[in-house]
Short mmCIF file of C-alpha atoms in Angstrom, two decimals:
data_model
loop_
_atom_site.label_atom_id
_atom_site.label_comp_id
_atom_site.label_asym_id
_atom_site.label_seq_id
_atom_site.Cartn_x
_atom_site.Cartn_y
_atom_site.Cartn_z
CA MET A 1 12.05 10.24 -2.62
CA HIS A 2 10.34 7.53 -0.64
CA PHE A 3 6.93 8.34 0.79
CA GLU A 4 4.98 6.16 3.21
CA PRO A 5 1.64 4.83 1.93
CA TYR A 6 -1.27 6.96 3.04
CA PRO A 7 -3.17 5.71 6.14
CA PHE A 8 -6.19 4.80 4.03
CA GLU A 9 -4.02 2.65 1.76
CA LYS A 10 -2.76 0.81 4.84
CA LEU A 11 -6.33 0.36 6.05
CA ASN A 12 -7.42 -1.07 2.69
CA ASP A 13 -4.55 -3.51 2.85
CA LEU A 14 -5.47 -4.51 6.42
CA LEU A 15 -9.08 -5.24 5.47
CA LYS A 16 -8.65 -6.55 1.92
CA ASP A 17 -9.31 -10.21 2.73
CA ILE A 18 -12.23 -9.59 5.10
CA ILE A 19 -15.84 -10.06 4.04
CA PRO A 20 -17.97 -7.72 6.21
CA ASN A 21 -21.22 -8.76 7.84
CA LYS A 22 -23.93 -8.13 5.23
CA ASN A 23 -26.60 -7.95 7.92
CA TYR A 24 -25.43 -4.41 8.64
CA THR A 25 -25.48 -1.36 6.40
CA PRO A 26 -21.86 -0.30 5.73
CA SER A 27 -20.64 2.55 7.94
CA VAL A 28 -17.40 4.34 7.04
CA LEU A 29 -16.04 6.53 9.83
CA THR A 30 -12.47 6.79 8.59
CA ILE A 31 -12.10 10.04 6.67
CA GLY A 32 -12.51 13.62 7.86
CA GLU A 33 -14.98 14.50 5.14
CA PRO A 34 -18.37 15.94 6.18
CA GLN A 35 -21.16 13.74 4.85
CA PHE A 36 -23.66 16.58 4.62
CA GLU A 37 -24.85 18.38 1.52
CA THR A 38 -22.92 21.53 0.74
CA PRO A 39 -25.31 24.40 1.62
CA ASP A 40 -27.62 25.46 -1.21
CA PHE A 41 -26.41 29.06 -1.36
CA ILE A 42 -22.85 27.84 -1.94
CA GLN A 43 -23.95 25.51 -4.75
CA LYS A 44 -26.05 28.26 -6.34
CA THR A 45 -23.17 30.74 -6.23
CA LEU A 46 -20.99 28.23 -8.06
CA CYS A 47 -23.63 27.73 -10.75
CA ASP A 48 -24.08 31.49 -11.14
CA ASN A 49 -20.38 32.05 -11.78
CA THR A 50 -19.53 29.41 -14.38
CA ALA A 51 -19.07 32.14 -17.03
CA LEU A 52 -15.85 33.10 -15.24
CA LEU A 53 -14.23 29.93 -16.54
CA LYS A 54 -13.16 31.89 -19.63
CA LYS A 55 -10.66 33.88 -17.57
CA TYR A 56 -7.33 32.98 -16.00
CA PRO A 57 -7.31 33.31 -12.20
CA LYS A 58 -4.72 35.40 -10.38
CA THR A 59 -2.29 33.55 -8.16
CA THR A 60 -2.81 36.29 -5.57
CA GLY A 61 -6.54 35.60 -5.46
CA GLU A 62 -9.35 37.95 -6.39
CA THR A 63 -10.06 40.98 -4.20
CA GLU A 64 -13.51 39.63 -3.28
CA LEU A 65 -12.04 36.41 -1.91
CA ARG A 66 -9.24 38.08 0.02
CA GLU A 67 -11.71 40.49 1.61
CA ALA A 68 -14.01 37.61 2.57
CA MET A 69 -11.15 35.75 4.22
CA ARG A 70 -9.98 38.84 6.07
CA GLY A 71 -13.57 39.42 7.15
CA PHE A 72 -13.70 35.90 8.55
CA MET A 73 -10.53 36.47 10.57
CA GLN A 74 -11.92 39.76 11.90
CA ARG A 75 -15.31 38.33 12.90
CA ARG A 76 -14.01 35.11 14.33
CA PHE A 77 -10.69 36.03 15.94
CA HIS A 78 -10.82 39.86 16.09
CA ILE A 79 -7.68 39.95 13.96
CA SER A 80 -7.39 42.75 11.38
CA LEU A 81 -5.13 41.53 8.60
CA THR A 82 -3.63 43.67 5.89
CA ASP A 83 -3.68 42.42 2.34
CA ALA A 84 0.01 41.57 2.70
CA GLU A 85 -0.72 39.28 5.65
CA ILE A 86 -2.92 36.72 3.89
CA ILE A 87 -2.70 34.60 0.74
CA PRO A 88 -5.62 32.56 -0.63
CA THR A 89 -4.57 29.01 -1.44
CA PHE A 90 -5.92 25.96 -3.25
CA GLY A 91 -7.01 24.31 -0.04
CA THR A 92 -4.32 23.81 2.60
CA ARG A 93 -2.83 20.46 1.65
CA GLU A 94 -0.76 22.05 -1.13
CA VAL A 95 0.47 24.75 1.25
CA LEU A 96 1.57 22.24 3.85
CA PHE A 97 3.57 20.43 1.18
CA ASN A 98 5.09 23.32 -0.77
CA PHE A 99 5.56 26.00 1.90
CA PRO A 100 8.30 23.99 3.67
CA GLN A 101 10.02 23.52 0.30
CA PHE A 102 10.01 27.29 -0.22
CA LEU A 103 11.07 28.08 3.32
CA LEU A 104 13.82 25.49 3.72
CA PHE A 105 15.32 25.50 0.23
CA GLU A 106 18.48 27.37 1.21
CA LYS A 107 18.98 25.59 4.54
CA GLU A 108 21.90 23.21 4.39
CA ASN A 109 20.64 20.86 7.09
CA PRO A 110 16.98 21.80 7.67
CA VAL A 111 15.13 20.69 10.77
CA MET A 112 11.36 20.35 10.99
CA ALA A 113 9.32 19.56 14.08
CA TYR A 114 5.67 18.60 14.05
CA THR A 115 3.06 16.97 16.23
CA ASN A 116 2.93 13.17 16.32
CA PRO A 117 0.33 11.73 15.46
CA PHE A 118 0.05 13.97 12.42
CA TYR A 119 -1.53 14.76 9.07
CA GLN A 120 0.75 12.83 6.73
CA ILE A 121 1.48 15.82 4.49
CA TYR A 122 3.78 17.11 7.26
CA GLU A 123 5.92 14.01 6.86
CA GLY A 124 5.80 14.31 3.08
CA ALA A 125 7.10 17.87 3.27
CA ALA A 126 9.92 16.75 5.56
CA ILE A 127 10.91 14.07 3.07
CA ALA A 128 10.76 16.50 0.13
CA THR A 129 13.00 18.99 1.95
CA ARG A 130 15.42 16.34 3.28
CA SER A 131 14.71 17.64 6.76
CA LYS A 132 15.68 16.09 10.03
CA VAL A 133 12.44 15.47 11.91
CA ILE A 134 11.70 16.11 15.56
CA HIS A 135 8.39 14.62 16.68
CA LEU A 136 6.28 16.52 19.19
CA ASN A 137 4.67 13.44 20.66
CA LEU A 138 1.07 13.59 21.86
CA ASP A 139 -0.08 10.95 24.34
CA ALA A 140 -2.30 10.49 27.37
CA GLN A 141 0.57 11.30 29.73
CA ASN A 142 0.88 14.84 28.37
CA ASN A 143 -2.88 15.25 27.74
CA PHE A 144 -2.09 15.16 24.02
CA LYS A 145 -0.32 18.51 24.23
CA PRO A 146 3.25 18.86 22.92
CA GLN A 147 5.90 19.00 25.63
CA ILE A 148 8.49 21.71 25.18
CA ASN A 149 12.12 20.71 24.86
CA GLU A 150 14.02 23.93 24.24
CA ASP A 151 17.26 22.12 23.46
CA GLU A 152 15.54 20.52 20.50
CA LEU A 153 13.54 23.57 19.45
CA LYS A 154 16.61 25.81 19.21
CA SER A 155 17.78 23.69 16.27
CA CYS A 156 14.47 23.96 14.36
CA ASN A 157 13.81 25.95 11.22
CA LEU A 158 10.10 25.14 10.99
CA VAL A 159 7.67 23.91 13.63
CA ILE A 160 4.19 22.77 12.59
CA ILE A 161 1.58 22.37 15.28
CA ASN A 162 -2.04 21.37 14.70
CA PHE A 163 -4.58 22.66 17.21
CA PRO A 164 -7.41 21.84 17.44
CA ASN A 165 -5.69 18.52 16.82
CA ASN A 166 -6.34 15.80 14.31
CA PRO A 167 -6.58 13.03 15.46
CA THR A 168 -6.32 13.42 19.25
CA THR A 169 -8.95 16.24 19.46
CA ALA A 170 -6.79 18.21 21.93
CA SER A 171 -6.87 22.02 21.95
CA LEU A 172 -4.44 24.61 23.26
CA SER A 173 -5.46 27.68 25.26
CA LEU A 174 -4.55 31.23 24.27
CA ASP A 175 -1.74 31.23 26.84
CA GLU A 176 -0.43 27.85 25.69
CA LEU A 177 -0.35 29.05 22.09
CA GLY A 178 1.32 32.24 23.29
CA THR A 179 4.12 30.19 24.83
CA TRP A 180 4.84 28.72 21.41
CA VAL A 181 4.89 32.18 19.82
CA LYS A 182 7.47 33.30 22.38
CA LEU A 183 9.61 30.26 21.62
CA ALA A 184 9.47 30.99 17.89
CA LEU A 185 10.81 34.47 18.58
CA LYS A 186 13.39 33.29 21.12
CA TYR A 187 14.90 30.64 18.86
CA ASP A 188 14.03 32.25 15.52
CA PHE A 189 12.10 29.38 13.98
CA ILE A 190 8.96 29.70 11.88
CA LEU A 191 5.85 28.51 13.69
CA LEU A 192 2.84 27.35 11.68
CA ASN A 193 -0.47 26.26 13.21
CA ASP A 194 -2.78 24.12 11.09
CA GLU A 195 -6.17 25.47 12.21
CA CYS A 196 -8.48 23.61 9.81
CA TYR A 197 -10.70 22.44 12.69
CA SER A 198 -11.00 25.81 14.43
CA GLU A 199 -14.66 26.21 13.45
CA ILE A 200 -15.79 22.75 14.57
CA TYR A 201 -15.86 23.65 18.26
CA THR A 202 -18.35 22.08 20.62
CA ASP A 203 -18.93 24.84 23.17
CA LYS A 204 -16.71 27.91 23.26
CA PRO A 205 -14.76 29.18 20.24
CA VAL A 206 -11.15 28.04 20.28
CA PRO A 207 -8.31 30.57 19.77
CA SER A 208 -6.05 31.14 16.78
CA LEU A 209 -2.27 31.31 16.92
CA LEU A 210 -2.52 34.84 15.49
CA GLU A 211 -4.67 35.82 18.46
CA ALA A 212 -1.96 34.39 20.70
CA ALA A 213 0.70 36.39 18.84
CA LYS A 214 -1.21 39.59 19.60
CA HIS A 215 -1.75 38.37 23.16
CA VAL A 216 2.01 38.16 23.81
CA GLY A 217 2.84 41.43 22.04
CA ASN A 218 3.90 40.08 18.64
CA GLU A 219 1.80 42.64 16.78
CA ASP A 220 3.25 42.01 13.32
CA PHE A 221 3.10 38.19 13.64
CA LYS A 222 6.85 37.81 13.24
CA ASN A 223 7.74 34.13 12.61
CA THR A 224 4.07 33.21 13.08
CA LEU A 225 1.67 31.80 10.50
CA VAL A 226 -1.66 29.98 10.39
CA ILE A 227 -3.53 28.08 7.73
CA ASN A 228 -7.26 27.48 7.56
CA SER A 229 -9.69 25.87 5.17
CA ILE A 230 -13.32 25.95 4.14
CA SER A 231 -13.54 22.15 3.78
CA LYS A 232 -14.71 21.25 7.29
CA ARG A 233 -16.25 24.63 8.04
CA SER A 234 -18.65 24.66 5.09
CA SER A 235 -18.96 20.95 4.19
CA ALA A 236 -17.28 21.90 0.93
CA PRO A 237 -13.92 20.13 0.57
CA GLY A 238 -14.33 20.20 -3.21
CA LEU A 239 -14.08 24.00 -3.25
CA ARG A 240 -10.38 23.71 -2.36
CA SER A 241 -10.36 27.06 -0.60
CA GLY A 242 -7.87 27.84 2.13
CA PHE A 243 -5.40 30.51 3.14
CA ILE A 244 -2.11 31.11 4.87
CA ALA A 245 -1.87 34.22 7.06
CA GLY A 246 0.56 35.96 9.37
CA ASP A 247 4.11 37.27 8.92
CA ALA A 248 3.95 39.61 5.88
CA LYS A 249 7.70 39.47 5.29
CA ILE A 250 7.60 35.70 4.80
CA LEU A 251 4.39 35.80 2.77
CA LYS A 252 5.79 38.39 0.36
CA GLU A 253 8.51 36.01 -0.77
CA TYR A 254 6.23 32.99 -0.64
CA MET A 255 3.82 34.79 -2.97
CA LYS A 256 6.60 35.08 -5.56
CA TYR A 257 7.23 31.36 -5.23
CA ARG A 258 3.53 30.56 -5.68
CA THR A 259 3.43 32.30 -9.07
CA TYR A 260 5.65 29.48 -10.33
CA VAL A 261 3.71 26.67 -8.61
CA GLY A 262 0.62 27.22 -10.74
CA CYS A 263 -2.04 26.36 -8.16
CA ALA A 264 -4.38 29.34 -8.52
CA SER A 265 -8.01 28.56 -7.77
CA PRO A 266 -10.43 28.83 -10.76
CA LEU A 267 -12.52 32.00 -10.68
CA PRO A 268 -15.91 30.27 -10.20
CA LEU A 269 -14.47 28.54 -7.12
CA GLN A 270 -13.07 31.80 -5.81
CA ALA A 271 -16.41 33.57 -6.15
CA THR A 272 -18.15 30.67 -4.43
CA ALA A 273 -15.59 30.49 -1.64
CA ALA A 274 -15.96 34.22 -1.02
CA ALA A 275 -19.68 33.69 -0.37
CA ALA A 276 -18.97 30.77 1.96
CA TRP A 277 -16.26 32.57 3.96
CA SER A 278 -18.64 35.52 4.40
CA ASP A 279 -21.47 33.54 6.00
CA GLU A 280 -21.58 32.15 9.55
CA ALA A 281 -25.15 30.83 9.77
CA HIS A 282 -24.45 27.63 7.81
CA VAL A 283 -21.36 26.96 9.93
CA ALA A 284 -23.39 27.25 13.14
CA ALA A 285 -25.93 24.80 11.74
CA SER A 286 -23.25 22.20 11.00
CA ARG A 287 -21.62 22.77 14.36
CA LYS A 288 -24.93 21.93 16.06
CA ILE A 289 -25.02 18.53 14.32
CA TYR A 290 -21.46 17.76 15.42
CA GLN A 291 -22.34 18.78 18.97
CA GLU A 292 -25.30 16.37 18.93
CA ASN A 293 -23.04 13.61 17.60
CA PHE A 294 -20.66 14.11 20.51
CA HIS A 295 -23.49 13.96 23.01
CA VAL A 296 -24.54 10.66 21.41
CA ALA A 297 -20.94 9.41 21.68
CA GLN A 298 -20.82 10.43 25.34
CA GLU A 299 -24.08 8.61 26.02
CA ILE A 300 -23.13 5.40 24.17
CA LEU A 301 -19.37 5.14 24.73
CA GLY A 302 -18.93 7.25 27.86
CA VAL A 303 -16.28 9.47 26.22
CA GLU A 304 -15.53 13.07 27.13
CA ILE A 305 -16.70 15.71 24.68
CA PRO A 306 -13.63 17.49 23.22
CA GLU A 307 -13.35 21.23 22.76
CA ALA A 308 -13.18 20.93 18.97
CA THR A 309 -12.92 18.72 15.84
CA PHE A 310 -15.37 15.99 14.84
CA TYR A 311 -13.26 13.02 15.88
CA LEU A 312 -13.12 10.48 18.66
CA TRP A 313 -9.65 9.26 19.65
CA LEU A 314 -10.76 6.05 21.26
CA HIS A 315 -8.52 3.65 23.16
CA VAL A 316 -9.42 0.08 22.23
CA GLY A 317 -6.34 -1.98 23.14
CA ASP A 318 -5.13 -3.85 20.05
CA ALA A 319 -6.33 -1.38 17.43
CA LEU A 320 -5.48 -3.50 14.41
CA ALA A 321 -7.35 -6.51 15.76
CA PHE A 322 -10.28 -4.32 16.82
CA THR A 323 -10.46 -2.64 13.40
CA LYS A 324 -10.59 -6.00 11.63
CA LYS A 325 -13.17 -7.43 14.04
CA LEU A 326 -15.36 -4.33 13.82
CA TYR A 327 -15.37 -4.48 10.04
CA LYS A 328 -15.90 -8.23 9.82
CA GLU A 329 -18.67 -8.55 12.40
CA TYR A 330 -20.33 -5.10 12.33
CA ASN A 331 -19.47 -3.63 8.89
CA VAL A 332 -17.99 -0.46 10.42
CA LYS A 333 -14.69 1.01 9.26
CA VAL A 334 -12.47 3.06 11.59
CA LEU A 335 -8.81 4.08 11.26
CA PRO A 336 -6.08 2.57 13.47
CA GLY A 337 -4.21 5.33 15.26
CA GLU A 338 -0.79 3.85 14.61
CA TYR A 339 -1.28 4.57 10.90
CA LEU A 340 -1.36 8.28 11.80
CA ALA A 341 1.85 8.33 13.84
CA ARG A 342 5.47 7.20 13.89
CA LYS A 343 7.68 5.76 16.61
CA ASN A 344 9.11 8.30 19.04
CA SER A 345 12.71 8.42 20.27
CA GLU A 346 11.90 5.61 22.71
CA GLY A 347 10.62 3.39 19.91
CA LYS A 348 6.96 3.81 20.86
CA ASN A 349 4.27 4.80 18.41
CA PRO A 350 1.89 7.15 20.32
CA GLY A 351 -1.03 6.08 18.13
CA ILE A 352 -0.87 2.42 19.13
CA GLY A 353 -3.99 1.27 20.97
CA TYR A 354 -6.24 3.99 19.52
CA VAL A 355 -8.64 4.27 16.64
CA ARG A 356 -9.80 7.50 15.04
CA ILE A 357 -13.53 7.74 14.49
CA ALA A 358 -14.90 10.56 12.31
CA LEU A 359 -18.35 11.69 13.49
CA VAL A 360 -19.26 13.17 10.13
CA GLU A 361 -22.62 11.49 9.52
CA SER A 362 -26.14 12.42 10.61
CA VAL A 363 -27.07 11.93 14.25
CA GLU A 364 -29.14 8.86 13.37
CA LYS A 365 -26.34 7.15 11.43
CA THR A 366 -23.81 8.12 14.10
CA LYS A 367 -25.94 6.58 16.84
CA GLU A 368 -26.29 3.33 14.90
CA ALA A 369 -22.56 3.07 14.16
CA LEU A 370 -21.47 3.90 17.71
CA THR A 371 -23.88 1.32 19.08
CA ARG A 372 -22.17 -1.31 16.95
CA ILE A 373 -18.78 -0.11 18.17
CA LYS A 374 -19.95 -0.42 21.76
CA GLU A 375 -21.13 -3.98 21.13
CA CYS A 376 -17.77 -4.86 19.56
CA LEU A 377 -15.91 -3.36 22.54
CA GLY A 378 -18.05 -5.38 24.93
CA GLU A 379 -17.30 -8.74 23.38
#
């Protein structure tokens, strides 16, 4: 198997010979990792449960964790899930890589579609399953929302969408998500929405694909799945707590597969994650900081505030040249958009011309970094 280097490896290669301006404090705005302390109650819960290390964890997840995750879905999306409709996972990266391998194993010529730009694990899963890939290209012309080509979708076995979207920051409405649910039923493909940024909304809560399934009458979530994670929500990526939820028929067989994968979360992490999934106050506090960061970005760079995520998808012209100049002269690192995308059928990479900026620092640090970016843009 041949996998593309990760975007951050490409960035390191791009900048390897550049000596940054030492007159500025380094500012790294490349990775979607919250730079805030994990809330104290989460850290304390972990410390209080270290004795559980003496026990093997269940692949199915402990009852306490499953109930906390179901409680989150009920509070946030008004979705009542049965125990058969949700599986705790070791974050969501492993799911995105191994679920397609489970699902497509018996397909002779599997076809995957996913949004482009994308989280690179989608591509890795396509490579591992020998799938033909259909890119759902996101660009300014379509407002960064995937255009529907039913002739292509009818050939798909698995479609992965990602809304709220990384990196473009676009969101889909309940009705727009509902359209995708209907297509999954019409053409009998499995539809998975990567919802890891659902809790980083800037004004109104954004919908879940499972809400949309209910909205269009798909009460048992047939062919419909979502994943979500605690990493962004709770500033706790090290907890590696996520879940996959939806179609119970699919999840029943996937659960059998997972017993062989061996990726059960350690019990102290499960107990800690249960506490984090059960609390909303700390999430609201983080969300307020991200909202302030976006207001700062609007003031300094004149950008629109997106509905969700903590990114800016900023058009800068020659993104590679801009990234090098910004690092050399202002000691700020951003990620070229073309590293997050691939060429479409017309030979155009929809990420060209953009940089992704992660607003994951304090308001003060964000203001300083964005001011440098503005100065670099003005030169």
